[in-house]
JSON list of C-alpha atoms in Angstrom, two decimals:
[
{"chain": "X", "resi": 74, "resn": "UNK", "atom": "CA", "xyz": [0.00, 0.00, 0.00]},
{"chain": "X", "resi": 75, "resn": "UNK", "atom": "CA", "xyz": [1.27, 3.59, -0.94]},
{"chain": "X", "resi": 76, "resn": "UNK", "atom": "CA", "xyz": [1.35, 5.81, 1.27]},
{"chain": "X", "resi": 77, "resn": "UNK", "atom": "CA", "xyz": [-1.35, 8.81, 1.73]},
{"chain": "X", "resi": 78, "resn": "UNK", "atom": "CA", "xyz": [0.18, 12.13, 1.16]},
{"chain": "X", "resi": 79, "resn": "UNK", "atom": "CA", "xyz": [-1.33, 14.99, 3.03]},
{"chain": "X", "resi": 80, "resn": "UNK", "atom": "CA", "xyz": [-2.59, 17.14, 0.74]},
{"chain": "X", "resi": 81, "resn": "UNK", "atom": "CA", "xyz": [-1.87, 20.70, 0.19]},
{"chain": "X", "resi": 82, "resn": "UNK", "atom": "CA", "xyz": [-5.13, 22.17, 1.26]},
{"chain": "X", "resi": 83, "resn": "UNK", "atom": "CA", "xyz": [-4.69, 19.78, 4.46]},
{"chain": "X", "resi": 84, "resn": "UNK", "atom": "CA", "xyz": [-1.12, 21.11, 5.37]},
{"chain": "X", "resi": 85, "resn": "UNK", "atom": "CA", "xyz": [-2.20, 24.66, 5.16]},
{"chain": "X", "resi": 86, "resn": "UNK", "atom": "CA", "xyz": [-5.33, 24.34, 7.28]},
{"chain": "X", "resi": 87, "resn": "UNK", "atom": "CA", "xyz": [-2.77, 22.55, 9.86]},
{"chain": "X", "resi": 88, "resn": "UNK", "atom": "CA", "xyz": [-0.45, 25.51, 9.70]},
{"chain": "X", "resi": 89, "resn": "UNK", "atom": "CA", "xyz": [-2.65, 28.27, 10.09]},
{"chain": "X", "resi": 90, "resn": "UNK", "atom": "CA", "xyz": [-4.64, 26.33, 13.11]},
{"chain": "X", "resi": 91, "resn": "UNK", "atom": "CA", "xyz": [-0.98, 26.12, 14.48]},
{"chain": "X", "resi": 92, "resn": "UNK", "atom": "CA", "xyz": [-0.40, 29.67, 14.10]},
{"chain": "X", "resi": 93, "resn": "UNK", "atom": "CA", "xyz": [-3.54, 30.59, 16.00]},
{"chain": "X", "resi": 94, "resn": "UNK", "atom": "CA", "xyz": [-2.93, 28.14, 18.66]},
{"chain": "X", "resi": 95, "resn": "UNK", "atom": "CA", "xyz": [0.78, 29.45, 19.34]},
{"chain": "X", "resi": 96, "resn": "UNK", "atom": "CA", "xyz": [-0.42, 32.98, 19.34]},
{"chain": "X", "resi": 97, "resn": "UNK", "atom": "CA", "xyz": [-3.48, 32.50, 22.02]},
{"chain": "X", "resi": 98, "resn": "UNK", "atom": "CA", "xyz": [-0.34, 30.81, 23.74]},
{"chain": "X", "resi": 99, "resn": "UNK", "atom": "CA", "xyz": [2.05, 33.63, 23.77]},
{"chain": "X", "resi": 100, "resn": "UNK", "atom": "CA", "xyz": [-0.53, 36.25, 24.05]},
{"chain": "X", "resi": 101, "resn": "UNK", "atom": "CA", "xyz": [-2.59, 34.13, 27.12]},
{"chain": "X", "resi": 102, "resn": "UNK", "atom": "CA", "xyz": [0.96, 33.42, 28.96]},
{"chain": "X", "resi": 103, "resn": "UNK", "atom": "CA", "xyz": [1.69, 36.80, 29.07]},
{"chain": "X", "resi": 104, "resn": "UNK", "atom": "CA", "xyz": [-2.08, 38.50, 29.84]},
{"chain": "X", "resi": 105, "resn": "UNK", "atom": "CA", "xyz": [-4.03, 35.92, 31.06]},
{"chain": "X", "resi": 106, "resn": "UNK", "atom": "CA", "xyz": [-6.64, 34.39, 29.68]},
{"chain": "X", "resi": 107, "resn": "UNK", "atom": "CA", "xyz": [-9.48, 36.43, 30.85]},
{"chain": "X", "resi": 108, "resn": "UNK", "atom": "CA", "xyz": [-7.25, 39.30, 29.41]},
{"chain": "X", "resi": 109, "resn": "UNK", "atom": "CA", "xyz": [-6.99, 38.16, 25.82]},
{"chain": "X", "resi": 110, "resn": "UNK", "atom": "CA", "xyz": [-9.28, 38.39, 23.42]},
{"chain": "X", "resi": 111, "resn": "UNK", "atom": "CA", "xyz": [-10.33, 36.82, 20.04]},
{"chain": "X", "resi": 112, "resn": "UNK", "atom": "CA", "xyz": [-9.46, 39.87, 18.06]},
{"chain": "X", "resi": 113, "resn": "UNK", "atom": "CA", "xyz": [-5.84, 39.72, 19.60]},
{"chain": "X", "resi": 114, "resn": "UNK", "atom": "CA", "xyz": [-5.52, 36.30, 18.96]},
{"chain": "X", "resi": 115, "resn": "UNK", "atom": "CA", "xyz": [-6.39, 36.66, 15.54]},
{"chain": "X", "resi": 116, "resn": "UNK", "atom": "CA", "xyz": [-3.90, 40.00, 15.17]},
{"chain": "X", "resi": 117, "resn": "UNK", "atom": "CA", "xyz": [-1.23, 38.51, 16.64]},
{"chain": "X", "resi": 118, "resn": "UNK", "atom": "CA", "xyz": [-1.38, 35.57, 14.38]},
{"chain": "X", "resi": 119, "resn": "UNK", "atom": "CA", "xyz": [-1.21, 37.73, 11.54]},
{"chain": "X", "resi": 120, "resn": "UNK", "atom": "CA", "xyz": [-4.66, 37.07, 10.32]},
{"chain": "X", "resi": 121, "resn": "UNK", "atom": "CA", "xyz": [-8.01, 38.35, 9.82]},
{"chain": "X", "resi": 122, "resn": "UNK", "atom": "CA", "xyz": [-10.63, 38.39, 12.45]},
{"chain": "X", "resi": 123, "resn": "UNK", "atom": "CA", "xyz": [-12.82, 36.20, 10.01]},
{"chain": "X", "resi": 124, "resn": "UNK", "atom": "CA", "xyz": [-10.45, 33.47, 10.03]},
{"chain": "X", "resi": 125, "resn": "UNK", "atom": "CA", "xyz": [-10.39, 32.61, 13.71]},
{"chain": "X", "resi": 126, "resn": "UNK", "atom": "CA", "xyz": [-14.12, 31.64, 13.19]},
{"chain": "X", "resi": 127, "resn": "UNK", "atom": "CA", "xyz": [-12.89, 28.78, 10.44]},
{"chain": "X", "resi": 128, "resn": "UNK", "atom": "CA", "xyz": [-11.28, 27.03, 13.04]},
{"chain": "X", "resi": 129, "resn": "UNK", "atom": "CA", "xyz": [-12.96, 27.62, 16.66]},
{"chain": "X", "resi": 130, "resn": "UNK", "atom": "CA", "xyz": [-16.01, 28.18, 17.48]},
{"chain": "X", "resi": 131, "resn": "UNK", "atom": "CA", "xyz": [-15.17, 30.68, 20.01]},
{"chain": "X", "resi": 132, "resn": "UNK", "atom": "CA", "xyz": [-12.56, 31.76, 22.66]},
{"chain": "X", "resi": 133, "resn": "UNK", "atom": "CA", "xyz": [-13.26, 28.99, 24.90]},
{"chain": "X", "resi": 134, "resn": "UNK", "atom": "CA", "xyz": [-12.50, 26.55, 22.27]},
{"chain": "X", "resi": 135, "resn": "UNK", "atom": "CA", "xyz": [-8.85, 27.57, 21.85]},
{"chain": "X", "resi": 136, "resn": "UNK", "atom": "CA", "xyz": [-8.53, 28.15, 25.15]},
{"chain": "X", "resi": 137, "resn": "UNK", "atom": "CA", "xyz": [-9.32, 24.32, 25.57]},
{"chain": "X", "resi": 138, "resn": "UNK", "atom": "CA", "xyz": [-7.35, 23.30, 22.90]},
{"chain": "X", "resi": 139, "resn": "UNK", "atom": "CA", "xyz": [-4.10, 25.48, 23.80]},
{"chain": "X", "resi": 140, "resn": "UNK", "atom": "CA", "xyz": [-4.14, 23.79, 27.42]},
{"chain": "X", "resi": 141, "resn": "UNK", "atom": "CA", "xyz": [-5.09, 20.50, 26.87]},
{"chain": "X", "resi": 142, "resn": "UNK", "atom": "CA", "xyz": [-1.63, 20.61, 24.31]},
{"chain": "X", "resi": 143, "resn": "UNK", "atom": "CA", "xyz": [0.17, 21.83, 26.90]},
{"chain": "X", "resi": 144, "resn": "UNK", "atom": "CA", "xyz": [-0.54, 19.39, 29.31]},
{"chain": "X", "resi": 145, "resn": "UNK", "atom": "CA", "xyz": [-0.42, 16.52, 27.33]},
{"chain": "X", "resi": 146, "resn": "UNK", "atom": "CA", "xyz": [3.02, 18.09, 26.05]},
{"chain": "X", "resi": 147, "resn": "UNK", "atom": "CA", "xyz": [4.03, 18.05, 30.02]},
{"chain": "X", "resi": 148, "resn": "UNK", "atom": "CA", "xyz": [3.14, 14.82, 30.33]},
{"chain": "X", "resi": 149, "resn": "UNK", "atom": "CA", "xyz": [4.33, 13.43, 27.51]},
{"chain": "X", "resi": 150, "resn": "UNK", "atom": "CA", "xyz": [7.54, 14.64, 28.34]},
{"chain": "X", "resi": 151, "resn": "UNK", "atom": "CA", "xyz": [7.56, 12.76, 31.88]},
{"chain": "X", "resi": 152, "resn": "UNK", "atom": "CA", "xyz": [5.49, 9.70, 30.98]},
{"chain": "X", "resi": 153, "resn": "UNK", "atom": "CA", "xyz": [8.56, 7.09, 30.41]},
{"chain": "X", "resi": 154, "resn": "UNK", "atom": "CA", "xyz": [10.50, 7.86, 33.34]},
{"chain": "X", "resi": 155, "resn": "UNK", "atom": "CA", "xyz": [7.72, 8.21, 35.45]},
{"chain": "X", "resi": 156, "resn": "UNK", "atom": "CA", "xyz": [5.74, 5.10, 34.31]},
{"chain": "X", "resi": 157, "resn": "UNK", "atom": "CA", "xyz": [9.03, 3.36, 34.90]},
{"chain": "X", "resi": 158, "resn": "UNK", "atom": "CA", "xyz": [8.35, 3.84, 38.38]},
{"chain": "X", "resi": 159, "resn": "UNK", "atom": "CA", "xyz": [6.64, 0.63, 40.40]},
{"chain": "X", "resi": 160, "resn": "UNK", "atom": "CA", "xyz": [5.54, 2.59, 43.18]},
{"chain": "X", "resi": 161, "resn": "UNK", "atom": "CA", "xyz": [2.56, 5.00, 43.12]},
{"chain": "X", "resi": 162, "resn": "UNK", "atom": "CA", "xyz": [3.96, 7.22, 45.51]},
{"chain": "X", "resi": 163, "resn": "UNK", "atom": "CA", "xyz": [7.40, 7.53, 44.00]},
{"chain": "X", "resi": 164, "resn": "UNK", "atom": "CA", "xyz": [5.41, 8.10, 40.80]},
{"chain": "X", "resi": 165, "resn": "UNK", "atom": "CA", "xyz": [2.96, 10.79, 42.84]},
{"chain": "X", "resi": 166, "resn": "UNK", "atom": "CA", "xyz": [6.78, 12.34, 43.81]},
{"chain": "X", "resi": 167, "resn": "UNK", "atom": "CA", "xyz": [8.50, 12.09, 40.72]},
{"chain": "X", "resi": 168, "resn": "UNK", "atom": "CA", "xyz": [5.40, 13.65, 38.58]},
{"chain": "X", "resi": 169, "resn": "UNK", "atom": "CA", "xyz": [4.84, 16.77, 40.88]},
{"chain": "X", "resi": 170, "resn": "UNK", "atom": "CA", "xyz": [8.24, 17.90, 40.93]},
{"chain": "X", "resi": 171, "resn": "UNK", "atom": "CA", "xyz": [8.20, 17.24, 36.96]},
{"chain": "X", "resi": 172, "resn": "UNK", "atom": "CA", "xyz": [5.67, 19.00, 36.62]},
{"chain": "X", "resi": 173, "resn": "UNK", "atom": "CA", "xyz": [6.97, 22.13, 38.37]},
{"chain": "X", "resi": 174, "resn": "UNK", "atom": "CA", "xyz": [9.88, 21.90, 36.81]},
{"chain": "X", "resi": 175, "resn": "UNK", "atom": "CA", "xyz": [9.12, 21.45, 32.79]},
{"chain": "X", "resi": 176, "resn": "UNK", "atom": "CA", "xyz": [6.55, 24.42, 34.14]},
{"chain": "X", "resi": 177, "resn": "UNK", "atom": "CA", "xyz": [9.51, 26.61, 34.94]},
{"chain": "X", "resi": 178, "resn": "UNK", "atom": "CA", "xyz": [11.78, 25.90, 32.12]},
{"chain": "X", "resi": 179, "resn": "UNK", "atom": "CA", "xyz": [8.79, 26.49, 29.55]},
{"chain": "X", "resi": 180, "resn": "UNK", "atom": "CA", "xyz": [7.63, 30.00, 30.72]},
{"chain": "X", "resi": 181, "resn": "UNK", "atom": "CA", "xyz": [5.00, 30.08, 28.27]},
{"chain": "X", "resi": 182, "resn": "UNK", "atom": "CA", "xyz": [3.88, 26.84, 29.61]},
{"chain": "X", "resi": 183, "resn": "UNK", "atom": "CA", "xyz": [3.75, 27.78, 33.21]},
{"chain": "X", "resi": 184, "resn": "UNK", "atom": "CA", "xyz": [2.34, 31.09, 33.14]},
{"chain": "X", "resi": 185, "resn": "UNK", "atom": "CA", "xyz": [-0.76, 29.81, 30.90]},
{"chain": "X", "resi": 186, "resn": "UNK", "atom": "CA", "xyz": [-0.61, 27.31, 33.41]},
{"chain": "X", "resi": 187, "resn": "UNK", "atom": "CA", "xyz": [-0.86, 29.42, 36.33]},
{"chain": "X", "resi": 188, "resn": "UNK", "atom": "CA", "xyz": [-3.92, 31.64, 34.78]},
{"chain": "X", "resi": 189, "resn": "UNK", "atom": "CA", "xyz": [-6.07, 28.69, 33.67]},
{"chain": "X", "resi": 190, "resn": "UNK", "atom": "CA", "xyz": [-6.00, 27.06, 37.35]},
{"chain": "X", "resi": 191, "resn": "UNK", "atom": "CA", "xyz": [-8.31, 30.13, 38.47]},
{"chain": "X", "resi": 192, "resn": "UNK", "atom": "CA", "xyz": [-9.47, 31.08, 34.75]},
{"chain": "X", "resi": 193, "resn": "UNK", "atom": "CA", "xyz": [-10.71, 27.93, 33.25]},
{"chain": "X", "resi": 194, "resn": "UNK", "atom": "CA", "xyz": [-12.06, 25.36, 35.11]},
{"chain": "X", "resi": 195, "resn": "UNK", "atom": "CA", "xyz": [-11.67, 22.53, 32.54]},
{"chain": "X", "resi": 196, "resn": "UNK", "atom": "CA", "xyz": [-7.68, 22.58, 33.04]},
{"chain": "X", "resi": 197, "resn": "UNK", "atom": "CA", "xyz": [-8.65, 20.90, 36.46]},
{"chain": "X", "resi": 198, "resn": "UNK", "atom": "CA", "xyz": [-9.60, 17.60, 34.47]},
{"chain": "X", "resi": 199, "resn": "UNK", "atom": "CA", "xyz": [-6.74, 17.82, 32.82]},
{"chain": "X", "resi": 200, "resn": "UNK", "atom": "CA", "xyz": [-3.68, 18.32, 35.36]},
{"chain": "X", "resi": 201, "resn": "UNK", "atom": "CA", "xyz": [-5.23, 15.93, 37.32]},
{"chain": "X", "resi": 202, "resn": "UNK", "atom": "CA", "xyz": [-6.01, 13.06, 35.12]},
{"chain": "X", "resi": 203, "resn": "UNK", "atom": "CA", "xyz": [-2.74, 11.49, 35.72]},
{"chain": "X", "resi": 204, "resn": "UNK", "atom": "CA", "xyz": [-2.46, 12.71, 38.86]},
{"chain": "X", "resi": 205, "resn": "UNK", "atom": "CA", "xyz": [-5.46, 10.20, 39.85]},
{"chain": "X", "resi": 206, "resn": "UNK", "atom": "CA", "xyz": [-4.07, 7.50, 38.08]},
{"chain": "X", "resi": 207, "resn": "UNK", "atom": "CA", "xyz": [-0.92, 7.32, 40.28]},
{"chain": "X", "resi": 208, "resn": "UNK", "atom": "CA", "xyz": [-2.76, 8.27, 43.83]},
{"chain": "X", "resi": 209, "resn": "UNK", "atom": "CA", "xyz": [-5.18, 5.31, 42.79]},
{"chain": "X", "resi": 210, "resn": "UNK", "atom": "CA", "xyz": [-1.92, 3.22, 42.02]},
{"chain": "X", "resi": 211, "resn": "UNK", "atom": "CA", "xyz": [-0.63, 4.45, 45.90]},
{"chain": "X", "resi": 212, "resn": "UNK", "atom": "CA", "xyz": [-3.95, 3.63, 46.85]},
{"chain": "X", "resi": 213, "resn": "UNK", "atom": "CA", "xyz": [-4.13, -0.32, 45.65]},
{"chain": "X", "resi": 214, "resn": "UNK", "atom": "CA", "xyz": [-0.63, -0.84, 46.91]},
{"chain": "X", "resi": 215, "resn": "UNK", "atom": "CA", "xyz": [-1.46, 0.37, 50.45]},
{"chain": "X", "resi": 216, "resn": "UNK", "atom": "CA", "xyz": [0.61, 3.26, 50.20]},
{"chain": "X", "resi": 217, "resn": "UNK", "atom": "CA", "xyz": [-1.88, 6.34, 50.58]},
{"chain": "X", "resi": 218, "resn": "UNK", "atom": "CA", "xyz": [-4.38, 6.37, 53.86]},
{"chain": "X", "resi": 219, "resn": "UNK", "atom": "CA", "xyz": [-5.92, 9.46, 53.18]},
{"chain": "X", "resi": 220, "resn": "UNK", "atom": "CA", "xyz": [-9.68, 8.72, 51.80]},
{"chain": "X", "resi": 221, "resn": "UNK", "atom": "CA", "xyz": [-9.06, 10.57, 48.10]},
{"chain": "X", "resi": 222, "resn": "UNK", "atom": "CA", "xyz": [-12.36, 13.01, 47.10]},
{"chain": "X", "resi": 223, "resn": "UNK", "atom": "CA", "xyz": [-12.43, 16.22, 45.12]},
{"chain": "X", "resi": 224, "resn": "UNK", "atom": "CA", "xyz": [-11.58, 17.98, 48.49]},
{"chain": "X", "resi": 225, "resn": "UNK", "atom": "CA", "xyz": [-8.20, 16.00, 48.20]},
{"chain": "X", "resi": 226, "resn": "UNK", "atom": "CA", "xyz": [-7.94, 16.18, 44.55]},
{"chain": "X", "resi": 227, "resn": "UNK", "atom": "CA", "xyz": [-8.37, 20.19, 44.89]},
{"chain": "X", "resi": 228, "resn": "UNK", "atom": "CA", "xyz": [-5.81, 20.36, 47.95]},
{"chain": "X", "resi": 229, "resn": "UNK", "atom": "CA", "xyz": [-3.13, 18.88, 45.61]},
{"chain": "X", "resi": 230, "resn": "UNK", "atom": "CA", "xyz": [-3.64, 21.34, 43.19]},
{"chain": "X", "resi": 231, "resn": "UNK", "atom": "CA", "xyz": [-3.74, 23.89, 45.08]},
{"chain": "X", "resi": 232, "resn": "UNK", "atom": "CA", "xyz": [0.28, 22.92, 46.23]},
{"chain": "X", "resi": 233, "resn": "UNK", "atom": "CA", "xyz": [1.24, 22.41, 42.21]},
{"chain": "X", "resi": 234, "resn": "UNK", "atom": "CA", "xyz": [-0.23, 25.76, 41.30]},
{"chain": "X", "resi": 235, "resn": "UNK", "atom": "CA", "xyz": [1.78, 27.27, 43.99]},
{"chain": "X", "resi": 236, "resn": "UNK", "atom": "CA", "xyz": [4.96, 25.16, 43.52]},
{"chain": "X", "resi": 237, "resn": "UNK", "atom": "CA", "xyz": [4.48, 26.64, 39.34]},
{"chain": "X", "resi": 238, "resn": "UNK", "atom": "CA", "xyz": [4.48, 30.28, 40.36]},
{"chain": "X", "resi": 239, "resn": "UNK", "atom": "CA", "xyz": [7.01, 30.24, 43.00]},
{"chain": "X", "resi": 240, "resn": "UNK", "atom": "CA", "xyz": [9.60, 28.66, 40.26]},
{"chain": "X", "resi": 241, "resn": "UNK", "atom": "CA", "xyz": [8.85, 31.18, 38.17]},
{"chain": "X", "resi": 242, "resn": "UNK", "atom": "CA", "xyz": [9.60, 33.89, 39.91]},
{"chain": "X", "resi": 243, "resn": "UNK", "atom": "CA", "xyz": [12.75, 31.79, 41.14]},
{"chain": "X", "resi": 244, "resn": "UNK", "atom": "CA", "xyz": [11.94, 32.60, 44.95]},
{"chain": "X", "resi": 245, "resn": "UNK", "atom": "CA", "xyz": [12.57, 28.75, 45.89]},
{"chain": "X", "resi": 246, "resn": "UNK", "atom": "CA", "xyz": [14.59, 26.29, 43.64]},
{"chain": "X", "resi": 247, "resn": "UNK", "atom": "CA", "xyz": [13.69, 23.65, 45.90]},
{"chain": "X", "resi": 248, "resn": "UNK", "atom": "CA", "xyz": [9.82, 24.21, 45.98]},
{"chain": "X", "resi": 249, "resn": "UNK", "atom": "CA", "xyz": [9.36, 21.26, 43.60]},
{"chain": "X", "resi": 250, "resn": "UNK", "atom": "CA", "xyz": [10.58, 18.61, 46.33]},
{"chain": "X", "resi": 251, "resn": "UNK", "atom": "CA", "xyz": [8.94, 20.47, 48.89]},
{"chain": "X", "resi": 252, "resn": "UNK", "atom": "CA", "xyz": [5.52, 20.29, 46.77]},
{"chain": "X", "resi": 253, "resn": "UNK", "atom": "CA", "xyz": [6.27, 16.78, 46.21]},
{"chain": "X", "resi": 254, "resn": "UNK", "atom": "CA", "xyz": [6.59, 15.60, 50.19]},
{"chain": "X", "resi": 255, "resn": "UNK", "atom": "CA", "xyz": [3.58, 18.16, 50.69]},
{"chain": "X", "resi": 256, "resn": "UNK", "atom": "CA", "xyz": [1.19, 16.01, 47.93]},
{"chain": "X", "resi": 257, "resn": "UNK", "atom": "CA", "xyz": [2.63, 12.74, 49.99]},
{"chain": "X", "resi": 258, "resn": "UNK", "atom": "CA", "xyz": [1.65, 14.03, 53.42]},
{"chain": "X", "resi": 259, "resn": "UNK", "atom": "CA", "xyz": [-1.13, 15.49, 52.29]},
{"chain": "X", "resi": 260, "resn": "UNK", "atom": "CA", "xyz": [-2.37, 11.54, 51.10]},
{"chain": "X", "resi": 261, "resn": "UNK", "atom": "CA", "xyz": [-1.53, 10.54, 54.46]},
{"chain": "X", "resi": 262, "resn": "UNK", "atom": "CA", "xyz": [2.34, 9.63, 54.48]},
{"chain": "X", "resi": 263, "resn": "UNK", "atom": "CA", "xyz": [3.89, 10.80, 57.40]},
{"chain": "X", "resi": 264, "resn": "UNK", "atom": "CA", "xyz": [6.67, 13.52, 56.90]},
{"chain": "X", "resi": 265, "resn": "UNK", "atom": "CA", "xyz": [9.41, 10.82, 57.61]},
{"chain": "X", "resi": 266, "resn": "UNK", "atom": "CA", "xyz": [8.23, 8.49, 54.59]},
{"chain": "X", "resi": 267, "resn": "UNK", "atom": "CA", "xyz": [7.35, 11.42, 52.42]},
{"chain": "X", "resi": 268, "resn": "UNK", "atom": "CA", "xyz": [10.94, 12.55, 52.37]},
{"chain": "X", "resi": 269, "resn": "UNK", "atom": "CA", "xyz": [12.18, 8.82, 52.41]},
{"chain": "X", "resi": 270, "resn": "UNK", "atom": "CA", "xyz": [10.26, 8.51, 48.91]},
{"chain": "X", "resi": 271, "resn": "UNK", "atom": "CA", "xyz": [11.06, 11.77, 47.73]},
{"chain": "X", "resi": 272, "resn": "UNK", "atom": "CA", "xyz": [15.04, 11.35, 48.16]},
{"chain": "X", "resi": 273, "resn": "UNK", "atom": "CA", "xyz": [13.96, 7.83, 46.63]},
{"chain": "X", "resi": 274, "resn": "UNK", "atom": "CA", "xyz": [13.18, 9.87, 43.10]},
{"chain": "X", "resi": 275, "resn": "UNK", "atom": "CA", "xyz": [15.75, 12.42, 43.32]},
{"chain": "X", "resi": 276, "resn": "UNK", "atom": "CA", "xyz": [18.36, 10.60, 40.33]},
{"chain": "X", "resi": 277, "resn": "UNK", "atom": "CA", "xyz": [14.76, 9.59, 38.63]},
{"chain": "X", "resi": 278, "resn": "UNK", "atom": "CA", "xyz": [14.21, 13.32, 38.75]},
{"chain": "X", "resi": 279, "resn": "UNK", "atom": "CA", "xyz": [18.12, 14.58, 38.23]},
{"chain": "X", "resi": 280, "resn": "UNK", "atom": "CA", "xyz": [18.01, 12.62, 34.78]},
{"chain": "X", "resi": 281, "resn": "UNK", "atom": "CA", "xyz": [14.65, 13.92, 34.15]},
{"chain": "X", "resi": 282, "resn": "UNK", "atom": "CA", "xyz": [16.20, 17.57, 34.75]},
{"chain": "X", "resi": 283, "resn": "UNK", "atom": "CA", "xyz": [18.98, 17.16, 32.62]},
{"chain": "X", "resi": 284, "resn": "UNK", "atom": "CA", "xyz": [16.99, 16.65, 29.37]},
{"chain": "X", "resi": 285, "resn": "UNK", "atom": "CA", "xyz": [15.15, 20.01, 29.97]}
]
């Protein structure tokens, strides 16, 4: 069987969705999202108002699409090493300080970050997706006490939004292993074992670090 070029008309549509989606980026990371607006996007991108409408609906439709790349991106870029990991709360450790990190190293990436935890609600679902599946991992091998509900769920990301803005503004380079032991207590571990698993990651998450 040949194989199926993409064809012209294709590419282009790809390209100029691209372009929009890495201007909302820029322009989101740097004025919120609440603080950007269709017309900017649009501008920014180099194109006409019309256009945007050819490929989102609306606002909130590239605002979804921008940050659910961006997370997958994050995670993507973690999953390996982290998945490499038997043990759901090394995995819980490993992941949050990841997390922080790739946040701090892609600016962009953070700061969108950091306005869609209060500015778009949906961005919950998707930080926390993997999140779940490693406290539920913790949670079959015995490792994690604490009964896991939103409350918890929203208490953990709570500690990785604040672990994201405090590396940006490079107040604390060791916030990410102090968000990690925080997520680990928080699931019941006490502070003894949180650190024991967090040191536990720490050439995991040196290697990880490296790459960046």
């Amino acid at each position: 069987m040949t194989k199926r070029a993409v064809s012209p008309r294709t590419s282009k549509r790809a390209l100029t969705r691209a372009r929009l989606t890495e201007a909302a980026l820029r322009l989101m990371a740097e004025r919120g999202i609440n603080g950007t607006s269709v017309s900017e996007i649009a501008a920014e991108a180099a194109l006409a108002n019309g256009t945007f409408y050819l490929y989102f609906r609306d606002k909130s439709e590239i605002v979804a699409a921008v940050c659910q790349a961006v997370t997958l991106a994050m995670h993507n870029e973690m999953s390996s090493m982290r998945l490499s990991l038997e043990d759901g709360a090394a995995r819980v450790a490993f992941g949050t300080q990841q997390f922080i990190e790739i946040a701090a190293a892609e600016p962009n990436w953070g700061r969108l970050l950091v306005s869609a935890f209060t500015e778009f609600e949906a961005i919950r679902d998707d930080i926390s997706r993997y999140l779940r599946m490693d406290v539920a991992l913790g949670i079959e091998q015995g490792r994690f006490k604490e009964k896991v509900d939103e409350y918890v769920i929203d208490m953990l990301l709570a500690v990785l939004r604040a672990g994201v803005v405090s590396r940006l503004k490079d107040e604390d380079v060791d916030v990410a292993a102090r968000a990690a032991e925080y997520h680990l207590r928080i699931l019941g571990m006490s502070a003894e074992e949180a650190h024991s698993v967090r040191l536990a990651t720490d050439k995991a998450a040196a290697r990880a670090n490296a790459l960046l």
